[in-house]
């Protein structure tokens, strides 16, 4: 069964550093997403991406965040200057257009020290 | 935008049937009801979706009464591996793709 993969599984970084989280969505999906989950809290939507542009973003997704699909397979989330409060589990997801069924990856645990 | 309400937590013994009810009083005529599951330290996983009456798949059944103001997710003969958080998702606004997760129902299966 096809699945979404994410690397790395755990990333530790110092405050102020840039990080790039990587995802390989399911190959024939058209929509891509990033969500995050701070420990013990809800899963929160960050951004959706379709046709090589952002289709929707949340208030969390400020100028420190960016997404890119640099080739036909990868989908990345960049945080330019990390803050302590960016520590969370980051989930990538993908889906067919308009589908409620989004396929989530295993997540990247980001720890900012 | 319809909101959903579900119990914060439930416990059940192995082998029992578990029913988690979600209320969604403001659901619109064309909205679907969607449930996700999240195991500890994993991403959410789509379980089931329905519009009315009953939907069944290999994981669960979803019962939706005629007024559609609530739905019940039914897990038959649960095992320890069914310990997870179960989310009843509110319908999305038209044109939006994002999923909105609440706190869900934390189901703990007791041996």
Tab-separated table of C-alpha atoms in Angstrom:
chain	number	residue	atom	x	y	z
A	1	UNK	CA	0.000	0.000	0.000
A	2	UNK	CA	1.435	3.421	-0.927
A	3	UNK	CA	2.388	5.642	1.974
A	4	UNK	CA	3.667	9.095	2.778
A	5	UNK	CA	7.226	9.140	4.070
A	6	UNK	CA	8.980	11.829	6.075
A	7	UNK	CA	12.591	12.548	6.950
A	8	UNK	CA	14.161	12.927	9.378
A	9	UNK	CA	12.119	11.203	12.063
A	10	UNK	CA	13.655	13.446	14.710
A	11	UNK	CA	15.420	16.782	14.279
A	12	UNK	CA	17.106	18.691	17.062
A	13	UNK	CA	18.111	22.267	16.347
A	14	UNK	CA	19.112	25.393	18.186
A	15	UNK	CA	16.889	28.426	18.391
A	16	UNK	CA	17.399	30.722	15.425
A	17	UNK	CA	18.591	27.983	13.087
A	18	UNK	CA	16.890	27.053	9.833
A	19	UNK	CA	15.397	23.611	9.415
A	20	UNK	CA	13.979	21.805	6.420
A	21	UNK	CA	11.551	18.963	6.918
A	22	UNK	CA	11.113	16.623	4.001
A	23	UNK	CA	8.197	14.581	2.783
A	24	UNK	CA	7.517	12.275	-0.117
A	25	UNK	CA	3.754	12.280	-0.745
A	26	UNK	CA	1.899	9.464	-2.461
A	27	UNK	CA	2.882	9.686	-6.098
A	28	UNK	CA	-0.452	10.287	-7.815
A	29	UNK	CA	-1.900	12.672	-5.226
A	30	UNK	CA	-2.469	16.277	-6.137
A	31	UNK	CA	-2.852	18.075	-2.793
A	32	UNK	CA	-0.166	18.301	-0.151
A	33	UNK	CA	-0.377	19.511	3.420
A	34	UNK	CA	1.602	20.219	6.532
A	35	UNK	CA	0.111	19.917	10.007
A	36	UNK	CA	1.752	20.114	13.385
A	37	UNK	CA	0.976	18.779	16.830
A	38	UNK	CA	2.549	20.247	19.918
A	39	UNK	CA	2.935	17.594	22.600
A	40	UNK	CA	-0.391	16.904	24.270
A	41	UNK	CA	-2.305	19.289	22.029
A	42	UNK	CA	-4.480	19.143	18.927
A	43	UNK	CA	-3.328	18.483	15.399
A	44	UNK	CA	-3.198	21.919	13.744
A	45	UNK	CA	-3.329	22.728	10.039
A	46	UNK	CA	-0.437	24.776	8.692
A	47	UNK	CA	-0.684	24.891	4.913
A	48	UNK	CA	-2.080	23.219	1.821
A	49	UNK	CA	-0.357	23.180	-1.555
A	50	UNK	CA	-1.805	22.492	-4.982
A	51	UNK	CA	-0.601	23.080	-8.523
A	52	UNK	CA	2.723	24.421	-7.263
A	53	UNK	CA	1.281	27.093	-5.052
A	54	UNK	CA	-0.152	27.549	-1.590
A	55	UNK	CA	-3.918	27.107	-1.672
A	56	UNK	CA	-4.597	27.795	1.985
A	57	UNK	CA	-2.594	28.633	5.087
A	58	UNK	CA	-3.318	29.136	8.749
A	59	UNK	CA	-2.340	31.979	11.064
A	60	UNK	CA	0.494	29.817	12.343
A	61	UNK	CA	2.086	29.771	8.893
A	62	UNK	CA	3.776	33.143	9.068
A	63	UNK	CA	6.768	34.537	7.174
A	64	UNK	CA	9.119	32.180	8.981
A	65	UNK	CA	7.546	29.232	7.178
A	66	UNK	CA	7.747	28.274	3.538
A	67	UNK	CA	6.918	25.225	1.455
A	68	UNK	CA	8.318	23.956	-1.760
A	69	UNK	CA	7.922	21.089	-4.167
A	70	UNK	CA	11.387	21.168	-5.697
A	71	UNK	CA	10.884	18.149	-7.944
A	72	UNK	CA	8.167	15.679	-8.839
A	73	UNK	CA	8.367	13.753	-5.600
A	74	UNK	CA	9.499	15.825	-2.611
A	75	UNK	CA	7.514	18.345	-0.591
A	76	UNK	CA	9.404	20.392	1.980
A	77	UNK	CA	8.620	22.659	4.907
A	78	UNK	CA	11.247	25.220	5.832
A	79	UNK	CA	11.348	27.149	9.060
A	80	UNK	CA	13.805	30.013	8.625
A	81	UNK	CA	14.601	30.917	12.208
A	82	UNK	CA	13.280	28.410	14.683
A	83	UNK	CA	11.783	29.371	18.017
A	84	UNK	CA	11.325	27.270	21.128
A	85	UNK	CA	7.578	27.183	20.476
A	86	UNK	CA	8.156	25.533	17.083
A	87	UNK	CA	8.962	22.319	18.939
A	88	UNK	CA	6.291	19.879	17.796
A	89	UNK	CA	5.533	16.868	15.672
A	90	UNK	CA	5.178	17.917	12.043
A	91	UNK	CA	3.010	15.781	9.807
A	92	UNK	CA	2.944	15.830	6.051
A	93	UNK	CA	-0.196	14.606	4.283
A	94	UNK	CA	-1.409	14.177	0.735
A	95	UNK	CA	-4.704	13.517	-0.973
A	96	UNK	CA	-6.677	13.550	-4.166
A	97	UNK	CA	-8.251	16.889	-4.880
A	98	UNK	CA	-11.254	17.552	-2.660
A	99	UNK	CA	-10.888	14.353	-0.675
A	100	UNK	CA	-11.611	14.095	3.040
A	101	UNK	CA	-9.281	11.112	3.069
A	102	UNK	CA	-5.843	12.553	3.597
A	103	UNK	CA	-2.895	10.233	4.011
A	104	UNK	CA	-0.555	11.284	6.796
A	105	UNK	CA	3.105	10.494	7.154
A	106	UNK	CA	4.705	9.236	10.363
A	107	UNK	CA	5.836	12.718	11.327
A	108	UNK	CA	9.061	14.519	12.139
A	109	UNK	CA	9.621	15.390	15.768
A	110	UNK	CA	11.266	18.818	15.859
A	111	UNK	CA	12.969	19.814	19.072
A	112	UNK	CA	14.230	23.391	19.348
A	113	UNK	CA	16.661	24.037	22.181
B	1	UNK	CA	-19.515	25.849	10.138
B	2	UNK	CA	-20.780	22.782	11.974
B	3	UNK	CA	-19.006	21.939	15.228
B	4	UNK	CA	-18.629	18.482	16.708
B	5	UNK	CA	-18.780	17.302	20.309
B	6	UNK	CA	-17.529	13.946	21.518
B	7	UNK	CA	-16.486	12.445	24.867
B	8	UNK	CA	-12.968	13.276	25.974
B	9	UNK	CA	-12.117	9.730	26.992
B	10	UNK	CA	-13.484	6.199	27.194
B	11	UNK	CA	-12.236	2.933	28.612
B	12	UNK	CA	-13.225	-0.522	27.441
B	13	UNK	CA	-12.163	-4.099	27.975
B	14	UNK	CA	-10.706	-6.232	25.252
B	15	UNK	CA	-13.249	-8.125	23.200
B	16	UNK	CA	-16.064	-5.652	23.762
B	17	UNK	CA	-17.797	-3.497	21.190
B	18	UNK	CA	-17.067	0.194	21.624
B	19	UNK	CA	-19.392	2.946	20.484
B	20	UNK	CA	-18.218	6.559	20.350
B	21	UNK	CA	-20.916	9.099	19.698
B	22	UNK	CA	-20.353	12.504	18.176
B	23	UNK	CA	-22.917	15.267	18.028
B	24	UNK	CA	-22.961	17.720	15.133
B	25	UNK	CA	-26.156	19.706	15.520
B	26	UNK	CA	-25.406	22.255	12.808
B	27	UNK	CA	-24.482	19.847	10.055
B	28	UNK	CA	-25.496	21.093	6.624
B	29	UNK	CA	-27.520	19.127	4.095
B	30	UNK	CA	-24.549	18.217	1.925
B	31	UNK	CA	-21.947	17.646	4.662
B	32	UNK	CA	-20.301	14.289	5.210
B	33	UNK	CA	-19.233	12.912	8.578
B	34	UNK	CA	-15.633	11.810	8.803
B	35	UNK	CA	-13.700	9.937	11.483
B	36	UNK	CA	-9.960	9.661	11.944
B	37	UNK	CA	-7.836	7.591	14.297
B	38	UNK	CA	-4.452	8.499	15.767
B	39	UNK	CA	-2.209	5.998	17.485
B	40	UNK	CA	0.407	7.305	19.917
B	41	UNK	CA	3.346	8.942	18.133
B	42	UNK	CA	1.791	8.459	14.693
B	43	UNK	CA	-0.033	10.610	12.191
B	44	UNK	CA	-3.831	10.573	11.998
B	45	UNK	CA	-5.408	7.931	9.802
B	46	UNK	CA	-8.723	8.105	7.987
B	47	UNK	CA	-11.124	5.453	9.268
B	48	UNK	CA	-14.532	5.988	7.754
B	49	UNK	CA	-16.887	8.519	6.242
B	50	UNK	CA	-20.628	8.546	5.841
B	51	UNK	CA	-23.609	10.644	4.880
B	52	UNK	CA	-26.597	8.740	6.261
B	53	UNK	CA	-27.765	5.399	7.682
B	54	UNK	CA	-24.889	2.944	8.015
B	55	UNK	CA	-21.448	2.553	6.516
B	56	UNK	CA	-19.170	-0.394	7.267
B	57	UNK	CA	-15.585	-1.172	6.346
B	58	UNK	CA	-12.890	-3.500	7.634
B	59	UNK	CA	-12.093	-1.206	10.569
B	60	UNK	CA	-15.399	0.154	11.846
B	61	UNK	CA	-19.047	0.927	11.279
B	62	UNK	CA	-20.599	4.348	11.251
B	63	UNK	CA	-24.230	4.822	12.190
B	64	UNK	CA	-25.995	8.043	11.284
B	65	UNK	CA	-29.637	8.584	12.282
B	66	UNK	CA	-32.147	10.200	9.976
B	67	UNK	CA	-31.767	13.682	11.486
B	68	UNK	CA	-27.968	13.466	11.040
B	69	UNK	CA	-27.384	15.508	14.186
B	70	UNK	CA	-25.153	12.803	15.597
B	71	UNK	CA	-23.139	9.808	14.480
B	72	UNK	CA	-21.775	6.754	16.248
B	73	UNK	CA	-18.504	5.095	15.435
B	74	UNK	CA	-18.637	1.421	16.341
B	75	UNK	CA	-15.523	-0.693	16.812
B	76	UNK	CA	-16.328	-4.410	17.051
B	77	UNK	CA	-14.454	-6.622	19.531
B	78	UNK	CA	-11.685	-4.200	20.386
B	79	UNK	CA	-8.148	-5.270	21.184
B	80	UNK	CA	-5.278	-3.496	22.927
B	81	UNK	CA	-4.103	-2.218	19.552
B	82	UNK	CA	-7.282	-0.146	19.221
B	83	UNK	CA	-6.018	2.161	21.963
B	84	UNK	CA	-5.909	5.507	20.183
B	85	UNK	CA	-7.524	8.912	19.881
B	86	UNK	CA	-10.600	8.957	17.656
B	87	UNK	CA	-11.608	12.194	15.978
B	88	UNK	CA	-15.006	13.108	14.620
B	89	UNK	CA	-14.170	15.858	12.162
B	90	UNK	CA	-16.398	18.814	11.445
B	91	UNK	CA	-17.223	19.341	7.788
B	92	UNK	CA	-14.974	21.701	5.928
B	93	UNK	CA	-15.972	25.066	4.606
B	94	UNK	CA	-16.659	25.046	0.890
B	95	UNK	CA	-13.428	25.368	-1.079
B	96	UNK	CA	-11.215	24.517	1.888
B	97	UNK	CA	-9.024	21.464	1.956
B	98	UNK	CA	-7.809	21.600	5.547
B	99	UNK	CA	-8.955	19.157	8.190
B	100	UNK	CA	-9.814	20.539	11.616
B	101	UNK	CA	-9.003	18.243	14.506
B	102	UNK	CA	-10.497	18.731	17.945
B	103	UNK	CA	-9.341	16.962	21.082
B	104	UNK	CA	-10.997	13.715	20.016
B	105	UNK	CA	-11.915	10.776	22.223
B	106	UNK	CA	-9.015	9.012	23.885
B	107	UNK	CA	-9.979	5.324	23.899
B	108	UNK	CA	-8.060	3.089	26.277
B	109	UNK	CA	-8.474	-0.659	25.978
B	110	UNK	CA	-7.950	-2.565	29.201
B	111	UNK	CA	-6.664	-6.141	29.091
